Amino acid sequence: MADTNIPEANAPEVKDNEVLLDIQNLSIHYITDDGTVRAVNDLNLKLNKGESIGLVGETGAGKTTTALGIMGLIPNPPGKVIDPENSKIEFDGENLLKKSVADMRKIRGSKISMIFQDPMTSLNPVIPVRDQIAEVVLLHEKVTAKEAIEKAEKMLDLVGIRKERAKDYPHQFSGGMRQRVVIAIALACNPELLIADEPTTALDVTIQAQVLELMKNLKKEFNTSMIMITHDLGIVAEICDKCAIMYAGSVVEYADKYELFKNPKHPYTIGLFGSIPDIEKDESSLRPIQGLMPDPSDLPSGCPFHPRCEMAKPECAKTVPQNIEITPGHFVKCLQYKSEEV
């Protein structure tokens, strides 16, 4: 895991940038014969143009479902956006929840792209990688087949794959190289937003570092906003500007990464940092969070974290916490905080 210590001197100036993505009151449930899985619950999130945000949480927190909701790829049935009239996923000023299937097909790949966990399942095994990139270019840009092939080869070169290998098939590449191909496909049409769903999970540490460095450089070159879905706070420290901590389908804390790493407020966030070794502190043992993530088909009443929370009070089992801005740009869903509280 990457180092979670962030040098204060590198903190960027806070700017009032133009909002690219604004998610409000988003709830996504999977309705099955065995019950309703409440995967995402009243989620609120903002991302400015050119920024990167880390979406962090345990398995089952709702990170991938959130990404699929943005992409318009929630399988229906059984997936369903709850109360679409009062919720929104506003991208570039337009509510994606109001878009038709045809409109979303035009947006995916051109304006919003996604990198999935396993590159082998994202690539067609019987089509050369160059042709798979060219296919995306032909779909979204007015170019000839020859121009699409030329752009595909250029994209492969950008991600560090030699032109001579452009006609190779996915199985002829290593895991790290396949992930580079997927990144080339995602960035081929210069999207405004790139969603990366744990893109380095299946890679060894050395290759993981290379892929992250590549993504960081390409994001800067293409001026692309990014949502990095991960359970590794070290990756957030390395490449993100902001961080959103998810628990039981909701963002429980959201802030600039420097603020969040130096001054975590939500008990769950504090617990996450307590589970990470700190080389600067002399500690004999870590302090892991007790218990397990609740079953999304049977969430506890009140605050969903209260059964595992060391700071829980009786009211936490009864009252659902609201999203409170405790300091400018730092939001927390916890009953122990009030607005403008430091």
C-alpha positions as a Python dict, from the first residue, in 0.01 Angstrom:
ca = {
    (1, 'M'): (0, 0, 0),
    (2, 'A'): (124, 350, -77),
    (3, 'D'): (228, 582, 204),
    (4, 'T'): (-64, 774, 357),
    (5, 'N'): (153, 1059, 490),
    (6, 'I'): (104, 1379, 291),
    (7, 'P'): (363, 1661, 309),
    (8, 'E'): (189, 1986, 410),
    (9, 'A'): (401, 2190, 170),
    (10, 'N'): (243, 2017, -129),
    (11, 'A'): (-112, 2113, -40),
    (12, 'P'): (-278, 2297, -330),
    (13, 'E'): (-454, 2630, -298),
    (14, 'V'): (-827, 2591, -255),
    (15, 'K'): (-1001, 2717, -569),
    (16, 'D'): (-1367, 2774, -647),
    (17, 'N'): (-1369, 2555, -957),
    (18, 'E'): (-1659, 2484, -1189),
    (19, 'V'): (-1863, 2181, -1079),
    (20, 'L'): (-1853, 1891, -1328),
    (21, 'L'): (-2046, 1626, -1134),
    (22, 'D'): (-2310, 1692, -870),
    (23, 'I'): (-2488, 1392, -716),
    (24, 'Q'): (-2776, 1465, -481),
    (25, 'N'): (-3000, 1234, -276),
    (26, 'L'): (-2911, 929, -486),
    (27, 'S'): (-3047, 593, -369),
    (28, 'I'): (-3008, 271, -570),
    (29, 'H'): (-3171, -52, -453),
    (30, 'Y'): (-3169, -405, -593),
    (31, 'I'): (-3517, -553, -553),
    (32, 'T'): (-3501, -935, -545),
    (33, 'D'): (-3720, -1226, -435),
    (34, 'D'): (-3505, -1255, -121),
    (35, 'G'): (-3552, -891, -24),
    (36, 'T'): (-3434, -540, -110),
    (37, 'V'): (-3062, -471, -116),
    (38, 'R'): (-3010, -102, -31),
    (39, 'A'): (-2677, -61, -209),
    (40, 'V'): (-2669, 322, -221),
    (41, 'N'): (-2861, 540, 24),
    (42, 'D'): (-2910, 917, 4),
    (43, 'L'): (-2567, 974, -148),
    (44, 'N'): (-2437, 1329, -204),
    (45, 'L'): (-2113, 1403, -388),
    (46, 'K'): (-1954, 1687, -585),
    (47, 'L'): (-1655, 1687, -820),
    (48, 'N'): (-1505, 1994, -988),
    (49, 'K'): (-1355, 2001, -1335),
    (50, 'G'): (-993, 1881, -1342),
    (51, 'E'): (-1013, 1730, -991),
    (52, 'S'): (-966, 1374, -870),
    (53, 'I'): (-1169, 1226, -586),
    (54, 'G'): (-1102, 903, -401),
    (55, 'L'): (-1411, 696, -318),
    (56, 'V'): (-1300, 483, -22),
    (57, 'G'): (-1476, 210, 171),
    (58, 'E'): (-1497, -159, 254),
    (59, 'T'): (-1630, -421, 16),
    (60, 'G'): (-2007, -378, -2),
    (61, 'A'): (-2002, -5, 75),
    (62, 'G'): (-2171, 79, -257),
    (63, 'K'): (-1872, 223, -444),
    (64, 'T'): (-1914, 26, -767),
    (65, 'T'): (-2294, 68, -767),
    (66, 'T'): (-2241, 445, -743),
    (67, 'A'): (-2011, 431, -1046),
    (68, 'L'): (-2257, 218, -1244),
    (69, 'G'): (-2530, 467, -1153),
    (70, 'I'): (-2325, 752, -1300),
    (71, 'M'): (-2262, 547, -1615),
    (72, 'G'): (-2628, 450, -1649),
    (73, 'L'): (-2536, 82, -1629),
    (74, 'I'): (-2745, -34, -1331),
    (75, 'P'): (-2900, -367, -1439),
    (76, 'N'): (-3277, -325, -1444),
    (77, 'P'): (-3417, -551, -1314),
    (78, 'P'): (-3327, -590, -1032),
    (79, 'G'): (-3155, -250, -991),
    (80, 'K'): (-3361, 67, -954),
    (81, 'V'): (-3294, 434, -877),
    (82, 'I'): (-3528, 520, -590),
    (83, 'D'): (-3726, 844, -624),
    (84, 'P'): (-3560, 970, -946),
    (85, 'E'): (-3775, 1285, -937),
    (86, 'N'): (-3604, 1412, -619),
    (87, 'S'): (-3254, 1281, -686),
    (88, 'K'): (-3007, 1377, -955),
    (89, 'I'): (-2676, 1293, -1113),
    (90, 'E'): (-2593, 1625, -1275),
    (91, 'F'): (-2305, 1608, -1523),
    (92, 'D'): (-2200, 1925, -1705),
    (93, 'G'): (-2527, 2085, -1599),
    (94, 'E'): (-2750, 1802, -1727),
    (95, 'N'): (-2926, 1541, -1513),
    (96, 'L'): (-2816, 1198, -1637),
    (97, 'L'): (-3119, 1036, -1472),
    (98, 'K'): (-3338, 1214, -1728),
    (99, 'K'): (-3138, 1090, -2027),
    (100, 'S'): (-3264, 820, -2263),
    (101, 'V'): (-3079, 494, -2322),
    (102, 'A'): (-2962, 626, -2661),
    (103, 'D'): (-2833, 951, -2508),
    (104, 'M'): (-2641, 762, -2238),
    (105, 'R'): (-2484, 541, -2504),
    (106, 'K'): (-2345, 855, -2669),
    (107, 'I'): (-2213, 991, -2338),
    (108, 'R'): (-2040, 668, -2231),
    (109, 'G'): (-1694, 648, -2383),
    (110, 'S'): (-1697, 1004, -2515),
    (111, 'K'): (-1771, 1219, -2207),
    (112, 'I'): (-1756, 961, -1926),
    (113, 'S'): (-1534, 652, -1935),
    (114, 'M'): (-1480, 373, -1684),
    (115, 'I'): (-1189, 141, -1608),
    (116, 'F'): (-1298, -184, -1443),
    (117, 'Q'): (-1111, -405, -1194),
    (118, 'D'): (-1028, -696, -1423),
    (119, 'P'): (-897, -590, -1766),
    (120, 'M'): (-943, -939, -1910),
    (121, 'T'): (-1321, -917, -1868),
    (122, 'S'): (-1321, -566, -2021),
    (123, 'L'): (-1143, -671, -2342),
    (124, 'N'): (-1272, -885, -2628),
    (125, 'P'): (-1039, -1189, -2644),
    (126, 'V'): (-1078, -1239, -3024),
    (127, 'I'): (-1013, -881, -3141),
    (128, 'P'): (-664, -720, -3158),
    (129, 'V'): (-619, -445, -2898),
    (130, 'R'): (-562, -179, -3167),
    (131, 'D'): (-900, -255, -3324),
    (132, 'Q'): (-1075, -237, -2988),
    (133, 'I'): (-946, 116, -2932),
    (134, 'A'): (-1029, 214, -3291),
    (135, 'E'): (-1385, 88, -3242),
    (136, 'V'): (-1443, 340, -2961),
    (137, 'V'): (-1297, 622, -3174),
    (138, 'L'): (-1519, 533, -3473),
    (139, 'L'): (-1824, 517, -3248),
    (140, 'H'): (-1785, 867, -3102),
    (141, 'E'): (-1579, 1070, -3350),
    (142, 'K'): (-1630, 1159, -3717),
    (143, 'V'): (-1315, 995, -3856),
    (144, 'T'): (-1226, 738, -4121),
    (145, 'A'): (-1125, 383, -4034),
    (146, 'K'): (-764, 467, -4116),
    (147, 'E'): (-766, 773, -3889),
    (148, 'A'): (-920, 564, -3609),
    (149, 'I'): (-641, 305, -3641),
    (150, 'E'): (-378, 582, -3634),
    (151, 'K'): (-531, 728, -3318),
    (152, 'A'): (-547, 383, -3160),
    (153, 'E'): (-175, 330, -3224),
    (154, 'K'): (-102, 675, -3082),
    (155, 'M'): (-301, 591, -2767),
    (156, 'L'): (-110, 264, -2725),
    (157, 'D'): (215, 457, -2752),
    (158, 'L'): (90, 703, -2488),
    (159, 'V'): (34, 420, -2240),
    (160, 'G'): (376, 266, -2310),
    (161, 'I'): (287, -13, -2557),
    (162, 'R'): (503, -33, -2872),
    (163, 'K'): (340, 6, -3215),
    (164, 'E'): (465, -342, -3311),
    (165, 'R'): (231, -498, -3054),
    (166, 'A'): (-82, -313, -3171),
    (167, 'K'): (-216, -618, -3357),
    (168, 'D'): (-165, -854, -3061),
    (169, 'Y'): (-459, -1005, -2872),
    (170, 'P'): (-536, -947, -2500),
    (171, 'H'): (-411, -1293, -2394),
    (172, 'Q'): (-66, -1205, -2533),
    (173, 'F'): (-24, -926, -2275),
    (174, 'S'): (51, -936, -1902),
    (175, 'G'): (-205, -809, -1651),
    (176, 'G'): (-35, -471, -1622),
    (177, 'M'): (-15, -431, -2001),
    (178, 'R'): (-381, -525, -2040),
    (179, 'Q'): (-473, -259, -1787),
    (180, 'R'): (-274, -9, -1996),
    (181, 'V'): (-482, -110, -2299),
    (182, 'V'): (-803, -52, -2101),
    (183, 'I'): (-673, 292, -1997),
    (184, 'A'): (-599, 371, -2364),
    (185, 'I'): (-956, 273, -2457),
    (186, 'A'): (-1101, 484, -2174),
    (187, 'L'): (-903, 794, -2274),
    (188, 'A'): (-926, 752, -2652),
    (189, 'C'): (-1203, 1013, -2691),
    (190, 'N'): (-1063, 1250, -2425),
    (191, 'P'): (-1353, 1215, -2176),
    (192, 'E'): (-1427, 1483, -1920),
    (193, 'L'): (-1469, 1223, -1643),
    (194, 'L'): (-1277, 899, -1588),
    (195, 'I'): (-1407, 648, -1333),
    (196, 'A'): (-1147, 393, -1221),
    (197, 'D'): (-1292, 101, -1023),
    (198, 'E'): (-997, -40, -825),
    (199, 'P'): (-789, -59, -1146),
    (200, 'T'): (-479, -200, -973),
    (201, 'T'): (-634, -463, -745),
    (202, 'A'): (-523, -762, -955),
    (203, 'L'): (-169, -630, -1012),
    (204, 'D'): (146, -680, -807),
    (205, 'V'): (286, -384, -614),
    (206, 'T'): (552, -282, -867),
    (207, 'I'): (314, -287, -1164),
    (208, 'Q'): (48, -116, -950),
    (209, 'A'): (283, 179, -892),
    (210, 'Q'): (357, 202, -1266),
    (211, 'V'): (-12, 201, -1363),
    (212, 'L'): (-98, 464, -1100),
    (213, 'E'): (186, 688, -1218),
    (214, 'L'): (66, 645, -1577),
    (215, 'M'): (-291, 737, -1483),
    (216, 'K'): (-172, 1041, -1289),
    (217, 'N'): (33, 1167, -1584),
    (218, 'L'): (-238, 1102, -1843),
    (219, 'K'): (-502, 1270, -1626),
    (220, 'K'): (-283, 1578, -1617),
    (221, 'E'): (-214, 1563, -1992),
    (222, 'F'): (-581, 1522, -2088),
    (223, 'N'): (-710, 1750, -1805),
    (224, 'T'): (-959, 1479, -1710),
    (225, 'S'): (-1154, 1470, -1385),
    (226, 'M'): (-1135, 1134, -1210),
    (227, 'I'): (-1319, 922, -954),
    (228, 'M'): (-1081, 663, -809),
    (229, 'I'): (-1270, 380, -637),
    (230, 'T'): (-1041, 207, -390),
    (231, 'H'): (-1009, 64, -38),
    (232, 'D'): (-648, 185, -19),
    (233, 'L'): (-602, 526, 145),
    (234, 'G'): (-243, 525, 20),
    (235, 'I'): (-366, 546, -340),
    (236, 'V'): (-585, 842, -242),
    (237, 'A'): (-282, 1014, -88),
    (238, 'E'): (-87, 950, -407),
    (239, 'I'): (-318, 1071, -683),
    (240, 'C'): (-642, 1231, -552),
    (241, 'D'): (-735, 1588, -458),
    (242, 'K'): (-1042, 1505, -248),
    (243, 'C'): (-1164, 1201, -58),
    (244, 'A'): (-1512, 1064, 9),
    (245, 'I'): (-1545, 789, 271),
    (246, 'M'): (-1836, 552, 203),
    (247, 'Y'): (-2013, 328, 451),
    (248, 'A'): (-2330, 122, 397),
    (249, 'G'): (-2412, 299, 71),
    (250, 'S'): (-2363, 657, 188),
    (251, 'V'): (-2079, 909, 196),
    (252, 'V'): (-2013, 960, 568),
    (253, 'E'): (-1723, 1204, 530),
    (254, 'Y'): (-1607, 1422, 241),
    (255, 'A'): (-1321, 1672, 232),
    (256, 'D'): (-1002, 1783, 63),
    (257, 'K'): (-753, 1499, 119),
    (258, 'Y'): (-518, 1719, 322),
    (259, 'E'): (-799, 1817, 557),
    (260, 'L'): (-933, 1463, 585),
    (261, 'F'): (-594, 1298, 643),
    (262, 'K'): (-487, 1555, 904),
    (263, 'N'): (-824, 1600, 1072),
    (264, 'P'): (-1058, 1300, 1025),
    (265, 'K'): (-1387, 1348, 1207),
    (266, 'H'): (-1623, 1056, 1146),
    (267, 'P'): (-1561, 759, 1381),
    (268, 'Y'): (-1545, 525, 1079),
    (269, 'T'): (-1277, 739, 909),
    (270, 'I'): (-1081, 755, 1235),
    (271, 'G'): (-1110, 375, 1256),
    (272, 'L'): (-976, 335, 901),
    (273, 'F'): (-667, 539, 982),
    (274, 'G'): (-627, 345, 1307),
    (275, 'S'): (-606, 25, 1102),
    (276, 'I'): (-306, 149, 902),
    (277, 'P'): (55, 116, 1030),
    (278, 'D'): (228, 452, 1078),
    (279, 'I'): (607, 433, 1047),
    (280, 'E'): (643, 761, 1237),
    (281, 'K'): (469, 627, 1550),
    (282, 'D'): (593, 365, 1795),
    (283, 'E'): (287, 142, 1821),
    (284, 'S'): (284, -217, 1943),
    (285, 'S'): (-49, -301, 1773),
    (286, 'L'): (-310, -155, 1539),
    (287, 'R'): (-667, -64, 1637),
    (288, 'P'): (-894, -236, 1383),
    (289, 'I'): (-1264, -153, 1358),
    (290, 'Q'): (-1462, -418, 1542),
    (291, 'G'): (-1740, -608, 1364),
    (292, 'L'): (-1836, -629, 996),
    (293, 'M'): (-2005, -410, 736),
    (294, 'P'): (-2383, -452, 779),
    (295, 'D'): (-2585, -656, 531),
    (296, 'P'): (-2726, -400, 280),
    (297, 'S'): (-3053, -595, 278),
    (298, 'D'): (-3084, -555, 655),
    (299, 'L'): (-2930, -222, 755),
    (300, 'P'): (-2951, -120, 1123),
    (301, 'S'): (-3181, 162, 1230),
    (302, 'G'): (-3047, 512, 1285),
    (303, 'C'): (-2681, 558, 1196),
    (304, 'P'): (-2571, 243, 1008),
    (305, 'F'): (-2229, 257, 1178),
    (306, 'H'): (-2358, 271, 1535),
    (307, 'P'): (-2326, -108, 1610),
    (308, 'R'): (-1948, -83, 1546),
    (309, 'C'): (-1890, 270, 1679),
    (310, 'E'): (-1694, 324, 2003),
    (311, 'M'): (-1852, 671, 2040),
    (312, 'A'): (-2214, 558, 1985),
    (313, 'K'): (-2488, 697, 2210),
    (314, 'P'): (-2850, 574, 2248),
    (315, 'E'): (-2976, 835, 2000),
    (316, 'C'): (-2744, 693, 1730),
    (317, 'A'): (-2962, 382, 1709),
    (318, 'K'): (-3274, 591, 1646),
    (319, 'T'): (-3175, 897, 1441),
    (320, 'V'): (-3031, 900, 1089),
    (321, 'P'): (-2752, 1162, 1083),
    (322, 'Q'): (-2770, 1448, 834),
    (323, 'N'): (-2486, 1572, 616),
    (324, 'I'): (-2322, 1854, 818),
    (325, 'E'): (-2056, 2097, 690),
    (326, 'I'): (-1839, 2128, 1002),
    (327, 'T'): (-1580, 2351, 831),
    (328, 'P'): (-1582, 2490, 474),
    (329, 'G'): (-1572, 2196, 234),
    (330, 'H'): (-1557, 1932, 510),
    (331, 'F'): (-1882, 1732, 539),
    (332, 'V'): (-1961, 1465, 801),
    (333, 'K'): (-2266, 1246, 866),
    (334, 'C'): (-2246, 1198, 1243),
    (335, 'L'): (-2475, 1306, 1528),
    (336, 'Q'): (-2189, 1430, 1746),
    (337, 'Y'): (-2115, 1722, 1511),
    (338, 'K'): (-2305, 2040, 1440),
    (339, 'S'): (-2270, 2292, 1158),
    (340, 'E'): (-1949, 2502, 1165),
    (341, 'E'): (-1811, 2293, 1454),
    (342, 'V'): (-1432, 2256, 1447),
}
